[in-house]
Tab-separated table of C-alpha atoms in Angstrom:
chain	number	residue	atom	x	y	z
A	1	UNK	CA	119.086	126.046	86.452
A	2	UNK	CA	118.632	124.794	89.656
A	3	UNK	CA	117.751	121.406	90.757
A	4	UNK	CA	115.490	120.413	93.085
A	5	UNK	CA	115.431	116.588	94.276
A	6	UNK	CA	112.536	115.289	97.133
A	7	UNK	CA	113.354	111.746	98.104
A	8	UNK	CA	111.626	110.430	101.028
A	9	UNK	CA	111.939	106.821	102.271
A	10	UNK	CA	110.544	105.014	105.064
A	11	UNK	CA	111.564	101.790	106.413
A	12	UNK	CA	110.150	99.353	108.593
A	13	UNK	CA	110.885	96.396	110.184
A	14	UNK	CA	108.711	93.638	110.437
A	15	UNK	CA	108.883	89.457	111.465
A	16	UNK	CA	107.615	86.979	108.984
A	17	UNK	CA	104.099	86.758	109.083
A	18	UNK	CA	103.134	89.719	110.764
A	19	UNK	CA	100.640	92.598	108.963
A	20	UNK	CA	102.469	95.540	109.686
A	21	UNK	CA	105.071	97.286	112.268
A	22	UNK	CA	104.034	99.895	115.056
A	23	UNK	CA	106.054	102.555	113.690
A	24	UNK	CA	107.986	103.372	110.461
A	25	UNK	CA	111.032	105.708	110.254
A	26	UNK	CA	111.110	108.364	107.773
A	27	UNK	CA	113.798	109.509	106.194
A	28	UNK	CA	113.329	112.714	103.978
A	29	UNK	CA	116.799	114.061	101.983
A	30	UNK	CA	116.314	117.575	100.070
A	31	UNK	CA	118.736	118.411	97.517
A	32	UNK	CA	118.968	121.880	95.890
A	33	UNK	CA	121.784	121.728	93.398
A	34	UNK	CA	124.606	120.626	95.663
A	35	UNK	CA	123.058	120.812	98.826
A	36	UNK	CA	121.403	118.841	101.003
A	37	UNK	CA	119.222	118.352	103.573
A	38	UNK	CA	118.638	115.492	105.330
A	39	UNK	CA	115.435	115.218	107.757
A	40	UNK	CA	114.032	112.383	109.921
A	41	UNK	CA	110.626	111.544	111.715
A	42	UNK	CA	108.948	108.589	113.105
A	43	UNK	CA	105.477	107.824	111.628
A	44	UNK	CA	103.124	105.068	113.150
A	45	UNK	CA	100.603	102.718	111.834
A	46	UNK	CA	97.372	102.326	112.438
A	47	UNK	CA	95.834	98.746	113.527
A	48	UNK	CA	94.824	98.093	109.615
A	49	UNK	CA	98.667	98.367	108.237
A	50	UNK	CA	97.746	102.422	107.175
A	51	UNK	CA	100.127	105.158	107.701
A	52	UNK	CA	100.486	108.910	106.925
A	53	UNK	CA	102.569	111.820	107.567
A	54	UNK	CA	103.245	115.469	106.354
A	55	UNK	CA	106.119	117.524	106.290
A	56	UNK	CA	107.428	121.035	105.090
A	57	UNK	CA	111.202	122.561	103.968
A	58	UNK	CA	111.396	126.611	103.424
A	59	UNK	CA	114.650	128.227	102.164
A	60	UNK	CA	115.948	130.783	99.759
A	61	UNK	CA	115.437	129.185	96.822
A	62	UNK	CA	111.922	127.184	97.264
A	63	UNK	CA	109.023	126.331	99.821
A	64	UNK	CA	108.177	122.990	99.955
A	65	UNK	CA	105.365	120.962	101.722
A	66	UNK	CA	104.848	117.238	101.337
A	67	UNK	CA	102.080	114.239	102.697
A	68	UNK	CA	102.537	110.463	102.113
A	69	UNK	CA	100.459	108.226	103.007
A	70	UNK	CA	99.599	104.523	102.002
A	71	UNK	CA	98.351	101.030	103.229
A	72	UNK	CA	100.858	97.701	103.765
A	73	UNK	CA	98.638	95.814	101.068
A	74	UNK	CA	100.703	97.585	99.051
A	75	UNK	CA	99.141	100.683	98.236
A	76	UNK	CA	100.411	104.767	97.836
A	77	UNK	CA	99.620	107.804	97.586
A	78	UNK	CA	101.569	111.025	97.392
A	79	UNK	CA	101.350	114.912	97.537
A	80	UNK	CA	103.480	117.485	97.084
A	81	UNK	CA	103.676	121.105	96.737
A	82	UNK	CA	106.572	123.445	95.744
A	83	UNK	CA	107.140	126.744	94.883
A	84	UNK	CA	109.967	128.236	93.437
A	85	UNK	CA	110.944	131.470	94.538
A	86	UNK	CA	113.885	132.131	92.260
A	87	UNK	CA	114.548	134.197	89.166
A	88	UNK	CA	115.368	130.617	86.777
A	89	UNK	CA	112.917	127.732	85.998
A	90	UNK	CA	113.961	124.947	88.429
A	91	UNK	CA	114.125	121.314	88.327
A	92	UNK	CA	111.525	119.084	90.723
A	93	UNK	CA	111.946	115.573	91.421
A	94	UNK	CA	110.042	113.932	94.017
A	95	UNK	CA	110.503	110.331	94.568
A	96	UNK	CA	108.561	107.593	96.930
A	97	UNK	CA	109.899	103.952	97.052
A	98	UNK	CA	108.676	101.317	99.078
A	99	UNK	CA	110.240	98.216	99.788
A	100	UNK	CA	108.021	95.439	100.419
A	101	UNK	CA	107.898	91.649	101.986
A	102	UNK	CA	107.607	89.711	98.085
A	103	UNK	CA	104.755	88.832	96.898
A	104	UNK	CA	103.454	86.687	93.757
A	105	UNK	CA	103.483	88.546	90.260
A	106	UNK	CA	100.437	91.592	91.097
A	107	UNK	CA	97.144	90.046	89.051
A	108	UNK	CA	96.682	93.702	88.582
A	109	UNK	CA	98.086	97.474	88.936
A	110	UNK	CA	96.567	101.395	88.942
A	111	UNK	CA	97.719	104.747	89.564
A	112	UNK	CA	97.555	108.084	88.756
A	113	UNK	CA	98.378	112.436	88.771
A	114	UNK	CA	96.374	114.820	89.410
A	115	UNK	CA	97.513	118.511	90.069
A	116	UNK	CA	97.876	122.531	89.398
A	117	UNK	CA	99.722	125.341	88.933
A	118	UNK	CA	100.138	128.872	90.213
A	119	UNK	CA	101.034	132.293	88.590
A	120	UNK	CA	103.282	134.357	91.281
A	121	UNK	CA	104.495	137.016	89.078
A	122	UNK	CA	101.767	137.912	86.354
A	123	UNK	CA	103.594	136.430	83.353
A	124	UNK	CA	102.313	133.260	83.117
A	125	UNK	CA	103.156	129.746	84.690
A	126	UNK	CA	105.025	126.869	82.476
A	127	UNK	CA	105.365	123.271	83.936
A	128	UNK	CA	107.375	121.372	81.690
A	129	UNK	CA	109.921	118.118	80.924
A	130	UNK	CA	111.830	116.973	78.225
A	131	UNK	CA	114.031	114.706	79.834
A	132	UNK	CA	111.663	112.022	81.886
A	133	UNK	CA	107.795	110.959	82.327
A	134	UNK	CA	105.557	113.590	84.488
A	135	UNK	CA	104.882	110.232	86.345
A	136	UNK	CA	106.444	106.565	86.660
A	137	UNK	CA	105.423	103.986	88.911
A	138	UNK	CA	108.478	101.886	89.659
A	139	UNK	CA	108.536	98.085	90.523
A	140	UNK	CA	111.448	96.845	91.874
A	141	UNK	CA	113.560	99.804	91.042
A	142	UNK	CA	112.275	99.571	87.126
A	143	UNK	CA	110.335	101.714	85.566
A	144	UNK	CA	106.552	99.547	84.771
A	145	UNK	CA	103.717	102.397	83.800
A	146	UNK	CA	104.692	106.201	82.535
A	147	UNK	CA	102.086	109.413	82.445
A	148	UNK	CA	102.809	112.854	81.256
A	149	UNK	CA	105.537	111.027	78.696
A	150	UNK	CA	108.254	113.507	77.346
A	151	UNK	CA	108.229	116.038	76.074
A	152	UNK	CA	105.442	117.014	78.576
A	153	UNK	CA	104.347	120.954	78.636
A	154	UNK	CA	101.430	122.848	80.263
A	155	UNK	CA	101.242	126.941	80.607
A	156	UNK	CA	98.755	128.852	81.929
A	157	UNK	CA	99.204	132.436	80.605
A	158	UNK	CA	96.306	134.137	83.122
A	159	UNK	CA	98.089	136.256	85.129
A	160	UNK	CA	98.780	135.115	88.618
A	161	UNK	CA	95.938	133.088	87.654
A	162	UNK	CA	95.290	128.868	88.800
A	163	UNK	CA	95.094	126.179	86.573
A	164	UNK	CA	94.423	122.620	87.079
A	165	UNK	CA	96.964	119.856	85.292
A	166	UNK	CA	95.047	117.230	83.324
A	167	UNK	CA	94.228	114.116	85.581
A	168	UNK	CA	96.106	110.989	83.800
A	169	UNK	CA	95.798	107.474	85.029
A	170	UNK	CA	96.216	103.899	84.119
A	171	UNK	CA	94.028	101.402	85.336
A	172	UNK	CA	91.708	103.081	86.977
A	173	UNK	CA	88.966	101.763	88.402
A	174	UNK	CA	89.356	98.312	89.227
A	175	UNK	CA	93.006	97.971	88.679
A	176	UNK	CA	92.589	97.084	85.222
A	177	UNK	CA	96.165	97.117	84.234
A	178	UNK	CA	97.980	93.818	84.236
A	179	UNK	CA	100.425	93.435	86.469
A	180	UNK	CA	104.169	93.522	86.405
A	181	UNK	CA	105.207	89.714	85.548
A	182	UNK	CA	108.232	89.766	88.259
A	183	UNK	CA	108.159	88.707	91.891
A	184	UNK	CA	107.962	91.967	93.683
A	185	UNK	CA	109.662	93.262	95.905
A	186	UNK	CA	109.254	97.095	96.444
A	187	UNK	CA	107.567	99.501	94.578
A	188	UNK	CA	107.539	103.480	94.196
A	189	UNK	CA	106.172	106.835	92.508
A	190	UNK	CA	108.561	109.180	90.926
A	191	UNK	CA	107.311	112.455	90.172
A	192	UNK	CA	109.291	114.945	88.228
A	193	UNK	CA	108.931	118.179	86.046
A	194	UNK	CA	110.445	121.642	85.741
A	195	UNK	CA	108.609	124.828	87.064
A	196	UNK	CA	109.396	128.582	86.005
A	197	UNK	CA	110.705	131.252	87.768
A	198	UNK	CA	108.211	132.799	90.754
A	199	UNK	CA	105.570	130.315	90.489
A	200	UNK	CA	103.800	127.285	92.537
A	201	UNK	CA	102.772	123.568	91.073
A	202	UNK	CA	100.934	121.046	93.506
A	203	UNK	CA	100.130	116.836	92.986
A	204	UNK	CA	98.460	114.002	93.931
A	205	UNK	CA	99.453	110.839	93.016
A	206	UNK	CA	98.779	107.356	94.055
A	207	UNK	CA	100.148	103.510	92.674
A	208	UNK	CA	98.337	100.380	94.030
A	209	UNK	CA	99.049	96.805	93.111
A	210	UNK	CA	96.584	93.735	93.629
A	211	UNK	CA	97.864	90.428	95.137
A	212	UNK	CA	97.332	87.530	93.400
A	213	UNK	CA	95.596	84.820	96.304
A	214	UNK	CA	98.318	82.685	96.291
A	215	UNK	CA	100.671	83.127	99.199
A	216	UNK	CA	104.237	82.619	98.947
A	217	UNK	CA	105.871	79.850	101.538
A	218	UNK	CA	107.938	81.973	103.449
A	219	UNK	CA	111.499	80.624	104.715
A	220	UNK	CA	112.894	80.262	107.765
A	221	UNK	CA	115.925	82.266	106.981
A	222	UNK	CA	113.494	85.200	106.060
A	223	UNK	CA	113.850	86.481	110.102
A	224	UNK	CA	113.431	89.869	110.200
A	225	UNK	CA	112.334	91.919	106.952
A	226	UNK	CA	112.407	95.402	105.927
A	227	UNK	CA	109.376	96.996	104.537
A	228	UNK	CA	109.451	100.706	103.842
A	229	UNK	CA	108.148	103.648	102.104
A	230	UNK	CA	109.035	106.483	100.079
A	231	UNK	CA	108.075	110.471	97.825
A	232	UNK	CA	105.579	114.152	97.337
A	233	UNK	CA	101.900	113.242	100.944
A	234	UNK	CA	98.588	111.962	100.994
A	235	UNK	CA	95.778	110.119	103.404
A	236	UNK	CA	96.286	106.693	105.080
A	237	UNK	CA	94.141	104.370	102.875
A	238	UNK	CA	91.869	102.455	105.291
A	239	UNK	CA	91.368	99.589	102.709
A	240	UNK	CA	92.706	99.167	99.254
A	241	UNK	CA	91.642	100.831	96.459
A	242	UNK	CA	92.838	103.734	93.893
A	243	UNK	CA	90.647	106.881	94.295
């Protein structure tokens, strides 16, 4: 089998007190089996704390194209597509982080996936995992809300046929889900599944969290603190909300 890990992170860098940085560096590391590529990119933000940007890999083994996106309030959202042009099923992992200045235990929380899949050789099209979530939204490196839980399995057998993935979400609308009870301080969307031989899979995904009003004081020895973001493309959100 061969495995396929996405990781994209971006980090910026921002003084205490201020909304959000000109610019945040991307990093994007693609890792198929033992190898690895490691890409970089400078993405700005816009005046309201939104950013976006896109990107593509192509090699032997896979064809890859990703957007991220997101606003500093903290919100994300995520595509990705791959497909596998090998002769094995393969395994995908995309994953987004996003460190954050901490904030108050979230009042609330929301996400969700939404995606298809692609026949490319007229026998059918099998996304799959037995060994992880579909999705998990990640607080603070932890896992807090799962969707698609293990063992996960969708086929389409229409040959070189589309199918769409069931839409699964938590939360949604109004951010319904009760926050994580922690102080956070970053937050993320791992993505993972495994897709058979010759054929295509494509996602959305998105994880907000809502602020509680209170602020937190914030120290003079704060200085300078890194913010970032990480994970599989999307459109800069222009206010917060899950869509």
């Amino acid at each position: 089998m061969k495995r396929v890990c996405f990781f994209v992170v971006a980090a910026l860098i921002a003084s205490a007190g201020v909304v959000h940085a000109d610019e945040i560096p991307v990093d994007l590391s693609v890792s198929v089996d033992d190898d690895l590529t490691v890409l970089g990119e400078t993405i700005e933000t816009d005046r309201e704390g939104g950013f976006e940007a896109e990107g593509s890999v192509e090699n032997e083994a896979y064809t890859l194209d990703w957007e991220i996106g997101g606003h500093l309030d903290p919100a994300l959202v995520v595509s990705g597509s791959i497909t596998n042009l090998t002769n094995a099923a393969i395994n995908v992992a995309f994953l987004f982080a996003t460190p954050v200045i901490p904030f108050l235990p979230p009042s609330g929380a929301g996400g969700s996936i939404a995606g298809s899949v692609t026949d490319g050789n007229g026998d059918g099209v099998t996304l799959s995992n037995v060994d992880s979530s579909l999705y998990t939204a990640l607080v603070n490196g932890t896992d807090f809300r799962t969707l698609g839980d293990s063992p996960f399995n969708f086929t389409s057998a229409v040959p070189f046929g589309s199918a769409a993935l069931p839409v699964l979400s938590f939360g949604i609308p109004g951010l319904t889900e009760p926050g994580p009870g922690v102080l956070v301080t970053d937050m993320g969307i791992l993505v993972a599944f495994q897709l058979s031989a010759h054929d295509s899979a494509a996602f959305t995904a998105n994880f907000v969290l809502e602020p509680r009003d209170e602020v937190i004081p914030e120290p003079a020895t704060l200085g300078l603190m890194v913010i970032g973001l990480a994970g599989f493309a999307g459109r800069a959100l222009r206010r917060r909300k899950c869509s």
